[in-house]
Structures are given as structure tokens and as C-alpha cells.
Amino acid sequence: MPELPEVETVCRGLALRLTGQRLVHVEVRRADLRLPMPADFAARLTGRRVERIGRRAKYILIHLDDGAVVIGHLGMSGRLCVLPEDAPPGAPGTHDHVAFRTEDGVRVVYTDPRRFGLLTLTVTAQLGEHPLLKELGPEPLDAAFTAAVLQARLRGRRVPLKAALLDQGVVAGLGNIYVCEALYRARLSPNRQAGTVTDAQAKRLVAAIKQVLSAAIEAGGSTLRDYVQADGELGFFQNQFAVYGRAGEPCRTPGCRGVIERQVQAGRSTYACPVCQK
DNA sequence: CACGAACCCTGGCTGC
DNA sequence: TGCAGCCAGGGTTCGT
């Protein structure tokens, strides 16, 4: 589900409700997520205050007042939701794996039917060296992510451009949807060899990536099935998809007579206009 | 090394 | 209505 814009939206929602709050109760109902949760997860969080919520690529980072950091990932179907204040206590759902409560009664639930997501712990001093984070490429919305940087990372690579952009070590946070959308906006074919991208094309591609991610964040992310924001609201960027999920429909580029095609690359659907993406 | 397929797990949708 | 098959926003591992 969630790519960078969805994770960013969730982080902002959590920050609004959790920053400064002390966790008074943490319940782990299922610890066998993609990675097993640390046995002392609940104990290490209980009594700690949330200092701030950050994000790296598709990882949610919850910084606590003792230097501990919760690393969260939503996988394909994960949600991290703040319950409405008037929500009844009620029995937890089948896939509600972790529940948090703060001293002010704010309740947050981690739900993940497929359990491709994870929640784990590290400390601030080791954050950069954490195995989940240390190989990640640049943040696409950082000013430091430039055409020259992207081109250097693509140089010599013979994989299809789409596969290279999905590689979190090349650029961090893109997933299947936003790679397709960015390639469309940059008018580049998902099939071309990554290393063949020219200066001018890299420039277009970086601009397209930044634009599509920013627009998606502004729209609260994209909701296809599982994704919701931290407050349970849906995202609505899916209404602005130019290619994703539009196989057989006309290309939206003015004057282009192309029809969006779906193909399968490395087992995943790619959508592109064969006419205007070269 | 670099690539693609298989796999992790569950649910929703389609078509018979 | 039931069921088989396919599909899904992510990431890792294992062959070739």
C-alpha cells in the first residue's frame, strides 16, 4: 500500500496527536510481523514520552524521550490509526496487532492483515546504522536529491528504469504507483535501460518525482483498498492518477492518441503510455 | 554482480 | 452461493 506520500501523511497525523504525549499502556497482541517484534517492546515504550515523529523512506520513526526510536513499516496493508476520542472500548479486530494509549487517553492501533509490515526498536545513536535504514538512497524531496545525484546512481545499470527506481538504494520511498506516475510525467519509458538516462532526462525525472510526491502528500496519499490516514480519513490522490490502473484508457497528454498499456515487470504491474513515454 | 522468480500472508474481486 | 484463481501499494531470499 503505502509509499512515501502515504507514510508521510500518516506521520503528520500521528505527530499531531502523539507529540509530547506519554505512553501509559502498550499491548502487543501479535509479535510475528515481517520481523518478530522485540520481546521487551511494550516494556521499553511504557512510561516514555513521544518527542517527535519522523520518517525515512517508507519507515515511520517515533522518537521517545529516552533516546529509543520505534521503527515502523506498513508493508502492503498496514495502518497506524489514532482512534476517535469517542470510540467505544470494544474488542480489538482480528488484525489489530499492537495498541498504544497515552496519559491523555489518545489511542493508536497498528493493524496489518497481511503482516508484511513491522514494528521494531532502536536508539537514536544507532539509527543511521540500522540494517533497515543504512542502505537507503537519498530522500526524493530533499534538496540534495538532484538530477546529477540520480544520474550517478543509475549509471552503468542495465535494469529497466522502472526496476531501478523501485530499488530503495537508488532513491528511497518510491513504490509501484508513484514510479509509474513519475515516469509518465517525465515522458520516459519504464523499459529503457536505467543507465541510458541523459542529463536532460534525469532532470525531468527528478522534477517529476518531486512533483508527483508533493501533490500526493497534499492530497493525503492514495487510497486503493487498505490505506487510510492516521485519523481514518481516505487519501484522494488516486483520482489524479494519469496511468496507474488505467490500462486501455486514453492517454491524458493533450494531443496524444496513445492508450495506456499494462505490462508485468519483475512480477509487478507497470502502466505507461507507449506513445509519449520513450 | 545483477537479474527475475518465488515467497512471506490475507482479503477482495472476478468468473465459472 | 461456492469456490478456484488472480490480484494487491513492500521487501527479502534464492536460483540462474
mmCIF file of C-alpha atoms (C1' of nucleotides) in Angstrom:
data_model
loop_
_atom_site.group_PDB
_atom_site.id
_atom_site.type_symbol
_atom_site.label_atom_id
_atom_site.label_comp_id
_atom_site.label_asym_id
_atom_site.label_seq_id
_atom_site.Cartn_x
_atom_site.Cartn_y
_atom_site.Cartn_z
ATOM 1 C CA MET A 1 0.000 0.000 0.000
ATOM 2 C CA PRO A 2 1.811 2.834 1.331
ATOM 3 C CA GLU A 3 4.550 4.623 -0.466
ATOM 4 C CA LEU A 4 6.273 7.777 0.656
ATOM 5 C CA PRO A 5 3.242 10.110 0.412
ATOM 6 C CA GLU A 6 1.019 7.758 2.405
ATOM 7 C CA VAL A 7 3.677 7.232 5.070
ATOM 8 C CA GLU A 8 4.326 10.966 5.278
ATOM 9 C CA THR A 9 0.606 11.601 5.691
ATOM 10 C CA VAL A 10 0.363 9.023 8.469
ATOM 11 C CA CYS A 11 3.389 10.553 10.204
ATOM 12 C CA ARG A 12 1.842 14.011 10.133
ATOM 13 C CA GLY A 13 -1.403 12.696 11.559
ATOM 14 C CA LEU A 14 0.397 10.836 14.317
ATOM 15 C CA ALA A 15 2.587 13.834 15.113
ATOM 16 C CA LEU A 16 -0.492 15.970 15.630
ATOM 17 C CA ARG A 17 -1.900 13.654 18.262
ATOM 18 C CA LEU A 18 1.127 11.984 19.825
ATOM 19 C CA THR A 19 3.843 14.597 20.104
ATOM 20 C CA GLY A 20 4.551 15.313 23.759
ATOM 21 C CA GLN A 21 2.265 12.535 24.938
ATOM 22 C CA ARG A 22 3.378 9.953 27.470
ATOM 23 C CA LEU A 23 2.602 6.327 26.650
ATOM 24 C CA VAL A 24 0.924 4.671 29.595
ATOM 25 C CA HIS A 25 -0.152 1.393 28.029
ATOM 26 C CA VAL A 26 1.265 -0.652 25.139
ATOM 27 C CA GLU A 27 -0.230 -4.021 24.275
ATOM 28 C CA VAL A 28 1.315 -6.414 21.750
ATOM 29 C CA ARG A 29 -1.287 -8.926 20.610
ATOM 30 C CA ARG A 30 0.748 -10.439 17.771
ATOM 31 C CA ALA A 31 4.504 -10.111 17.633
ATOM 32 C CA ASP A 32 5.091 -12.178 14.471
ATOM 33 C CA LEU A 33 5.105 -9.421 11.890
ATOM 34 C CA ARG A 34 7.550 -9.405 8.976
ATOM 35 C CA LEU A 35 10.249 -9.266 11.614
ATOM 36 C CA PRO A 36 9.460 -10.587 15.080
ATOM 37 C CA MET A 37 8.888 -7.717 17.477
ATOM 38 C CA PRO A 38 11.373 -7.385 20.333
ATOM 39 C CA ALA A 39 10.121 -9.206 23.428
ATOM 40 C CA ASP A 40 10.557 -6.069 25.537
ATOM 41 C CA PHE A 41 8.797 -3.760 23.062
ATOM 42 C CA ALA A 42 5.898 -2.871 25.345
ATOM 43 C CA ALA A 43 8.086 -2.582 28.435
ATOM 44 C CA ARG A 44 10.518 -0.225 26.739
ATOM 45 C CA LEU A 45 7.756 2.071 25.494
ATOM 46 C CA THR A 46 5.603 2.207 28.585
ATOM 47 C CA GLY A 47 6.136 5.415 30.569
ATOM 48 C CA ARG A 48 8.084 7.100 27.762
ATOM 49 C CA ARG A 49 7.097 10.409 26.212
ATOM 50 C CA VAL A 50 6.914 10.847 22.419
ATOM 51 C CA GLU A 51 9.325 13.621 21.481
ATOM 52 C CA ARG A 52 8.714 13.699 17.754
ATOM 53 C CA ILE A 53 7.633 11.641 14.767
ATOM 54 C CA GLY A 54 9.943 11.401 11.789
ATOM 55 C CA ARG A 55 10.135 9.489 8.544
ATOM 56 C CA ARG A 56 12.893 7.915 6.458
ATOM 57 C CA ALA A 57 11.804 6.469 3.103
ATOM 58 C CA LYS A 58 8.717 4.374 3.939
ATOM 59 C CA TYR A 59 9.706 3.989 7.584
ATOM 60 C CA ILE A 60 7.892 5.786 10.396
ATOM 61 C CA LEU A 61 10.214 6.862 13.212
ATOM 62 C CA ILE A 62 8.777 7.545 16.656
ATOM 63 C CA HIS A 63 11.410 9.218 18.826
ATOM 64 C CA LEU A 64 10.989 8.716 22.572
ATOM 65 C CA ASP A 65 12.332 10.822 25.424
ATOM 66 C CA ASP A 66 14.950 8.270 26.491
ATOM 67 C CA GLY A 67 16.608 8.070 23.072
ATOM 68 C CA ALA A 68 14.715 4.969 21.944
ATOM 69 C CA VAL A 69 13.224 5.061 18.462
ATOM 70 C CA VAL A 70 10.333 2.948 17.215
ATOM 71 C CA ILE A 71 10.843 1.978 13.575
ATOM 72 C CA GLY A 72 7.556 1.200 11.869
ATOM 73 C CA HIS A 73 6.769 -0.001 8.357
ATOM 74 C CA LEU A 74 3.276 -0.536 6.974
ATOM 75 C CA GLY A 75 4.153 -3.142 4.351
ATOM 76 C CA MET A 76 1.275 -3.565 1.905
ATOM 77 C CA SER A 77 -1.720 -3.484 4.197
ATOM 78 C CA GLY A 78 -0.604 -1.832 7.431
ATOM 79 C CA ARG A 79 -2.421 1.003 9.182
ATOM 80 C CA LEU A 80 -1.425 3.092 12.142
ATOM 81 C CA CYS A 81 -4.580 4.843 13.266
ATOM 82 C CA VAL A 82 -5.499 7.217 16.030
ATOM 83 C CA LEU A 83 -8.926 6.147 17.272
ATOM 84 C CA PRO A 84 -11.600 8.824 17.538
ATOM 85 C CA GLU A 85 -11.930 10.171 21.064
ATOM 86 C CA ASP A 86 -15.480 8.888 21.375
ATOM 87 C CA ALA A 87 -14.707 5.406 20.074
ATOM 88 C CA PRO A 88 -16.071 2.741 22.419
ATOM 89 C CA PRO A 89 -13.518 0.418 24.045
ATOM 90 C CA GLY A 90 -14.798 -2.554 22.001
ATOM 91 C CA ALA A 91 -12.972 -5.774 21.238
ATOM 92 C CA PRO A 92 -9.876 -5.424 19.061
ATOM 93 C CA GLY A 93 -10.163 -6.525 15.446
ATOM 94 C CA THR A 94 -8.567 -9.733 14.170
ATOM 95 C CA HIS A 95 -5.651 -7.864 12.667
ATOM 96 C CA ASP A 96 -5.109 -5.258 15.359
ATOM 97 C CA HIS A 97 -1.639 -6.338 16.420
ATOM 98 C CA VAL A 98 -0.475 -3.534 18.701
ATOM 99 C CA ALA A 99 -2.396 -0.964 20.745
ATOM 100 C CA PHE A 100 -0.979 2.203 22.339
ATOM 101 C CA ARG A 101 -2.625 4.517 24.861
ATOM 102 C CA THR A 102 -1.339 7.820 26.211
ATOM 103 C CA GLU A 103 -1.897 9.563 29.515
ATOM 104 C CA ASP A 104 -4.489 11.814 27.862
ATOM 105 C CA GLY A 105 -6.383 8.805 26.558
ATOM 106 C CA VAL A 106 -5.220 9.017 22.944
ATOM 107 C CA ARG A 107 -5.403 5.511 21.473
ATOM 108 C CA VAL A 108 -3.385 4.347 18.483
ATOM 109 C CA VAL A 109 -3.763 0.927 16.858
ATOM 110 C CA TYR A 110 -1.419 -0.846 14.479
ATOM 111 C CA THR A 111 -3.443 -3.034 12.115
ATOM 112 C CA ASP A 112 -1.991 -5.196 9.358
ATOM 113 C CA PRO A 113 -3.896 -8.130 7.816
ATOM 114 C CA ARG A 114 -1.019 -9.369 5.680
ATOM 115 C CA ARG A 115 1.668 -8.782 8.303
ATOM 116 C CA PHE A 116 4.209 -7.563 5.740
ATOM 117 C CA GLY A 117 4.778 -4.561 7.981
ATOM 118 C CA LEU A 118 6.893 -4.342 11.091
ATOM 119 C CA LEU A 119 7.458 -2.510 14.343
ATOM 120 C CA THR A 120 10.835 -2.645 15.999
ATOM 121 C CA LEU A 121 13.105 -0.607 18.234
ATOM 122 C CA THR A 122 16.497 1.004 18.114
ATOM 123 C CA VAL A 123 18.170 4.008 19.732
ATOM 124 C CA THR A 124 18.900 7.401 18.189
ATOM 125 C CA ALA A 125 22.649 6.902 18.217
ATOM 126 C CA GLN A 126 22.350 3.765 16.071
ATOM 127 C CA LEU A 127 19.542 4.898 13.796
ATOM 128 C CA GLY A 128 21.743 5.584 10.792
ATOM 129 C CA GLU A 129 23.456 2.234 11.132
ATOM 130 C CA HIS A 130 20.282 0.217 11.496
ATOM 131 C CA PRO A 131 20.159 -2.604 8.927
ATOM 132 C CA LEU A 132 16.713 -1.498 7.723
ATOM 133 C CA LEU A 133 17.870 2.061 7.082
ATOM 134 C CA LYS A 134 21.545 2.091 6.307
ATOM 135 C CA GLU A 135 21.355 1.069 2.631
ATOM 136 C CA LEU A 136 18.622 3.546 1.730
ATOM 137 C CA GLY A 137 19.257 6.052 -1.054
ATOM 138 C CA PRO A 138 18.516 9.779 -0.915
ATOM 139 C CA GLU A 139 15.169 11.216 0.176
ATOM 140 C CA PRO A 140 13.500 12.319 -3.050
ATOM 141 C CA LEU A 141 12.028 15.505 -1.559
ATOM 142 C CA ASP A 142 15.366 16.683 -0.155
ATOM 143 C CA ALA A 143 17.093 19.497 -1.997
ATOM 144 C CA ALA A 144 20.124 17.191 -2.148
ATOM 145 C CA PHE A 145 18.231 14.876 -4.498
ATOM 146 C CA THR A 146 19.264 16.361 -7.823
ATOM 147 C CA ALA A 147 19.485 15.189 -11.415
ATOM 148 C CA ALA A 148 23.228 14.709 -11.035
ATOM 149 C CA VAL A 149 22.723 12.541 -7.956
ATOM 150 C CA LEU A 150 20.094 10.379 -9.621
ATOM 151 C CA GLN A 151 22.085 10.022 -12.807
ATOM 152 C CA ALA A 152 25.160 8.946 -10.864
ATOM 153 C CA ARG A 153 23.114 6.262 -9.128
ATOM 154 C CA LEU A 154 21.662 4.994 -12.407
ATOM 155 C CA ARG A 155 24.969 4.997 -14.246
ATOM 156 C CA GLY A 156 26.015 1.606 -15.547
ATOM 157 C CA ARG A 157 22.786 -0.072 -14.548
ATOM 158 C CA ARG A 158 21.205 -2.228 -17.216
ATOM 159 C CA VAL A 159 17.946 -2.962 -15.406
ATOM 160 C CA PRO A 160 14.772 -1.418 -16.729
ATOM 161 C CA LEU A 161 14.422 2.142 -15.452
ATOM 162 C CA LYS A 162 11.298 1.190 -13.521
ATOM 163 C CA ALA A 163 13.127 -1.515 -11.583
ATOM 164 C CA ALA A 164 15.944 0.888 -10.753
ATOM 165 C CA LEU A 165 13.513 3.463 -9.346
ATOM 166 C CA LEU A 166 11.840 0.803 -7.200
ATOM 167 C CA ASP A 167 15.256 -0.014 -5.740
ATOM 168 C CA GLN A 168 15.241 1.781 -2.374
ATOM 169 C CA GLY A 169 19.017 2.109 -2.548
ATOM 170 C CA VAL A 170 18.754 4.289 -5.664
ATOM 171 C CA VAL A 171 16.124 6.634 -4.284
ATOM 172 C CA ALA A 172 14.153 5.976 -1.114
ATOM 173 C CA GLY A 173 10.401 5.882 -0.795
ATOM 174 C CA LEU A 174 9.046 5.309 -4.299
ATOM 175 C CA GLY A 175 6.763 2.335 -4.872
ATOM 176 C CA ASN A 176 4.890 0.871 -7.784
ATOM 177 C CA ILE A 177 2.302 3.616 -8.168
ATOM 178 C CA TYR A 178 4.498 6.683 -7.947
ATOM 179 C CA VAL A 179 7.230 5.198 -10.134
ATOM 180 C CA CYS A 180 4.653 4.697 -12.877
ATOM 181 C CA GLU A 181 3.263 8.186 -12.392
ATOM 182 C CA ALA A 182 6.690 9.843 -12.283
ATOM 183 C CA LEU A 183 7.871 8.052 -15.433
ATOM 184 C CA TYR A 184 4.743 9.192 -17.218
ATOM 185 C CA ARG A 185 5.246 12.799 -16.142
ATOM 186 C CA ALA A 186 8.882 12.634 -17.253
ATOM 187 C CA ARG A 187 7.815 11.006 -20.575
ATOM 188 C CA LEU A 188 10.279 8.161 -20.027
ATOM 189 C CA SER A 189 9.623 4.507 -20.826
ATOM 190 C CA PRO A 190 9.713 2.134 -17.855
ATOM 191 C CA ASN A 191 11.530 -0.351 -20.097
ATOM 192 C CA ARG A 192 14.575 1.614 -21.100
ATOM 193 C CA GLN A 193 17.881 0.686 -19.514
ATOM 194 C CA ALA A 194 18.395 2.757 -16.391
ATOM 195 C CA GLY A 195 21.929 3.723 -17.340
ATOM 196 C CA THR A 196 20.843 5.336 -20.610
ATOM 197 C CA VAL A 197 19.106 8.287 -18.963
ATOM 198 C CA THR A 198 20.647 11.530 -20.260
ATOM 199 C CA ASP A 199 21.275 14.736 -18.315
ATOM 200 C CA ALA A 200 18.119 16.387 -19.601
ATOM 201 C CA GLN A 201 16.041 13.287 -18.923
ATOM 202 C CA ALA A 202 17.394 12.918 -15.395
ATOM 203 C CA LYS A 203 16.419 16.495 -14.797
ATOM 204 C CA ARG A 204 12.886 15.827 -16.000
ATOM 205 C CA LEU A 205 12.695 12.672 -13.954
ATOM 206 C CA VAL A 206 13.811 14.310 -10.709
ATOM 207 C CA ALA A 207 11.348 17.150 -11.236
ATOM 208 C CA ALA A 208 8.569 14.640 -11.980
ATOM 209 C CA ILE A 209 9.341 12.588 -8.868
ATOM 210 C CA LYS A 210 9.296 15.644 -6.624
ATOM 211 C CA GLN A 211 6.112 16.962 -8.190
ATOM 212 C CA VAL A 212 4.135 13.757 -8.019
ATOM 213 C CA LEU A 213 5.170 13.026 -4.432
ATOM 214 C CA SER A 214 4.381 16.567 -3.287
ATOM 215 C CA ALA A 215 0.996 16.555 -4.992
ATOM 216 C CA ALA A 216 0.179 13.175 -3.464
ATOM 217 C CA ILE A 217 1.111 14.326 0.032
ATOM 218 C CA GLU A 218 -1.084 17.346 -0.441
ATOM 219 C CA ALA A 219 -3.961 15.015 -1.361
ATOM 220 C CA GLY A 220 -3.426 12.886 1.729
ATOM 221 C CA GLY A 221 -1.973 9.973 -0.262
ATOM 222 C CA SER A 222 -3.764 7.440 -2.465
ATOM 223 C CA THR A 223 -6.390 5.025 -1.184
ATOM 224 C CA LEU A 224 -6.848 1.847 -3.247
ATOM 225 C CA ARG A 225 -8.081 -0.575 -0.619
ATOM 226 C CA ASP A 226 -6.278 -0.657 2.700
ATOM 227 C CA TYR A 227 -4.717 2.718 3.118
ATOM 228 C CA VAL A 228 -6.170 5.340 5.424
ATOM 229 C CA GLN A 229 -4.597 8.355 7.086
ATOM 230 C CA ALA A 230 -3.833 8.312 10.794
ATOM 231 C CA ASP A 231 -7.272 9.785 11.522
ATOM 232 C CA GLY A 232 -9.012 7.156 9.370
ATOM 233 C CA GLU A 233 -9.673 9.570 6.503
ATOM 234 C CA LEU A 234 -9.130 8.326 2.969
ATOM 235 C CA GLY A 235 -6.478 9.739 0.667
ATOM 236 C CA PHE A 236 -7.666 11.044 -2.677
ATOM 237 C CA PHE A 237 -4.643 11.265 -4.949
ATOM 238 C CA GLN A 238 -5.878 8.096 -6.746
ATOM 239 C CA ASN A 239 -8.280 10.405 -8.579
ATOM 240 C CA GLN A 240 -5.305 12.116 -10.155
ATOM 241 C CA PHE A 241 -3.525 9.023 -11.470
ATOM 242 C CA ALA A 242 -2.517 9.545 -15.076
ATOM 243 C CA VAL A 243 -1.539 5.938 -15.812
ATOM 244 C CA TYR A 244 -1.774 3.679 -12.754
ATOM 245 C CA GLY A 245 -4.740 1.332 -13.098
ATOM 246 C CA ARG A 246 -5.797 2.950 -16.384
ATOM 247 C CA ALA A 247 -4.965 0.163 -18.851
ATOM 248 C CA GLY A 248 -6.973 0.519 -22.049
ATOM 249 C CA GLU A 249 -7.924 4.114 -21.326
ATOM 250 C CA PRO A 250 -6.743 7.074 -23.390
ATOM 251 C CA CYS A 251 -3.533 8.885 -22.531
ATOM 252 C CA ARG A 252 -4.266 12.227 -20.894
ATOM 253 C CA THR A 253 -1.447 14.115 -22.554
ATOM 254 C CA PRO A 254 -3.049 16.776 -24.746
ATOM 255 C CA GLY A 255 -2.845 15.744 -28.379
ATOM 256 C CA CYS A 256 -1.587 12.227 -27.620
ATOM 257 C CA ARG A 257 -3.663 9.449 -29.171
ATOM 258 C CA GLY A 258 -1.969 6.717 -27.139
ATOM 259 C CA VAL A 259 -3.741 4.147 -24.981
ATOM 260 C CA ILE A 260 -2.347 3.244 -21.565
ATOM 261 C CA GLU A 261 -0.835 -0.235 -21.518
ATOM 262 C CA ARG A 262 -0.281 -2.597 -18.621
ATOM 263 C CA GLN A 263 2.715 -4.890 -18.630
ATOM 264 C CA VAL A 264 4.320 -7.042 -15.966
ATOM 265 C CA GLN A 265 7.886 -6.245 -14.974
ATOM 266 C CA ALA A 266 9.597 -8.376 -12.360
ATOM 267 C CA GLY A 267 6.208 -9.665 -11.309
ATOM 268 C CA ARG A 268 4.606 -6.260 -10.824
ATOM 269 C CA SER A 269 2.200 -4.261 -12.950
ATOM 270 C CA THR A 270 3.582 -1.331 -14.884
ATOM 271 C CA TYR A 271 1.310 1.194 -16.567
ATOM 272 C CA ALA A 272 2.579 3.520 -19.266
ATOM 273 C CA CYS A 273 1.651 5.327 -22.471
ATOM 274 C CA PRO A 274 3.605 3.660 -25.291
ATOM 275 C CA VAL A 275 3.288 6.786 -27.427
ATOM 276 C CA CYS A 276 4.556 9.599 -25.243
ATOM 277 C CA GLN A 277 6.933 7.681 -22.955
ATOM 278 C CA LYS A 278 10.217 6.974 -24.737
ATOM 279 C "C1'" DC B 1 27.270 -8.923 -9.542
ATOM 280 C "C1'" DA B 2 22.698 -8.353 -11.285
ATOM 281 C "C1'" DC B 3 18.719 -10.070 -12.552
ATOM 282 C "C1'" DG B 4 13.952 -12.302 -12.167
ATOM 283 C "C1'" DA B 5 11.081 -15.569 -9.875
ATOM 284 C "C1'" DA B 6 9.329 -17.226 -5.679
ATOM 285 C "C1'" DC B 7 7.920 -16.270 -1.360
ATOM 286 C "C1'" DC B 8 6.079 -14.107 3.041
ATOM 287 C "C1'" DC B 9 0.296 -13.501 4.343
ATOM 288 C "C1'" DT B 10 -4.551 -12.265 3.973
ATOM 289 C "C1'" DG B 11 -8.568 -10.473 1.712
ATOM 290 C "C1'" DG B 12 -11.234 -8.866 -2.133
ATOM 291 C "C1'" DC B 13 -12.827 -9.375 -6.568
ATOM 292 C "C1'" DT B 14 -13.926 -11.991 -10.988
ATOM 293 C "C1'" DG B 15 -15.590 -15.585 -13.456
ATOM 294 C "C1'" DC B 16 -17.300 -20.177 -13.795
ATOM 295 C "C1'" DT C 1 -23.804 -19.428 -3.188
ATOM 296 C "C1'" DG C 2 -19.329 -21.570 -3.550
ATOM 297 C "C1'" DC C 3 -15.009 -21.917 -4.980
ATOM 298 C "C1'" DA C 4 -10.787 -21.524 -7.727
ATOM 299 C "C1'" DG C 5 -7.797 -18.288 -9.460
ATOM 300 C "C1'" DC C 6 -5.858 -13.931 -9.742
ATOM 301 C "C1'" DC C 7 -4.540 -9.601 -7.955
ATOM 302 C "C1'" DA C 8 -2.653 -6.186 -4.497
ATOM 303 C "C1'" DG C 9 0.620 -0.058 -2.601
ATOM 304 C "C1'" DG C 10 6.547 -3.960 0.017
ATOM 305 C "C1'" DG C 11 10.674 -6.300 0.767
ATOM 306 C "C1'" DT C 12 13.862 -10.470 1.188
ATOM 307 C "C1'" DT C 13 15.860 -14.687 -0.438
ATOM 308 C "C1'" DC C 14 17.225 -17.871 -3.644
ATOM 309 C "C1'" DG C 15 18.309 -19.546 -8.144
ATOM 310 C "C1'" DT C 16 20.481 -18.641 -12.759
#
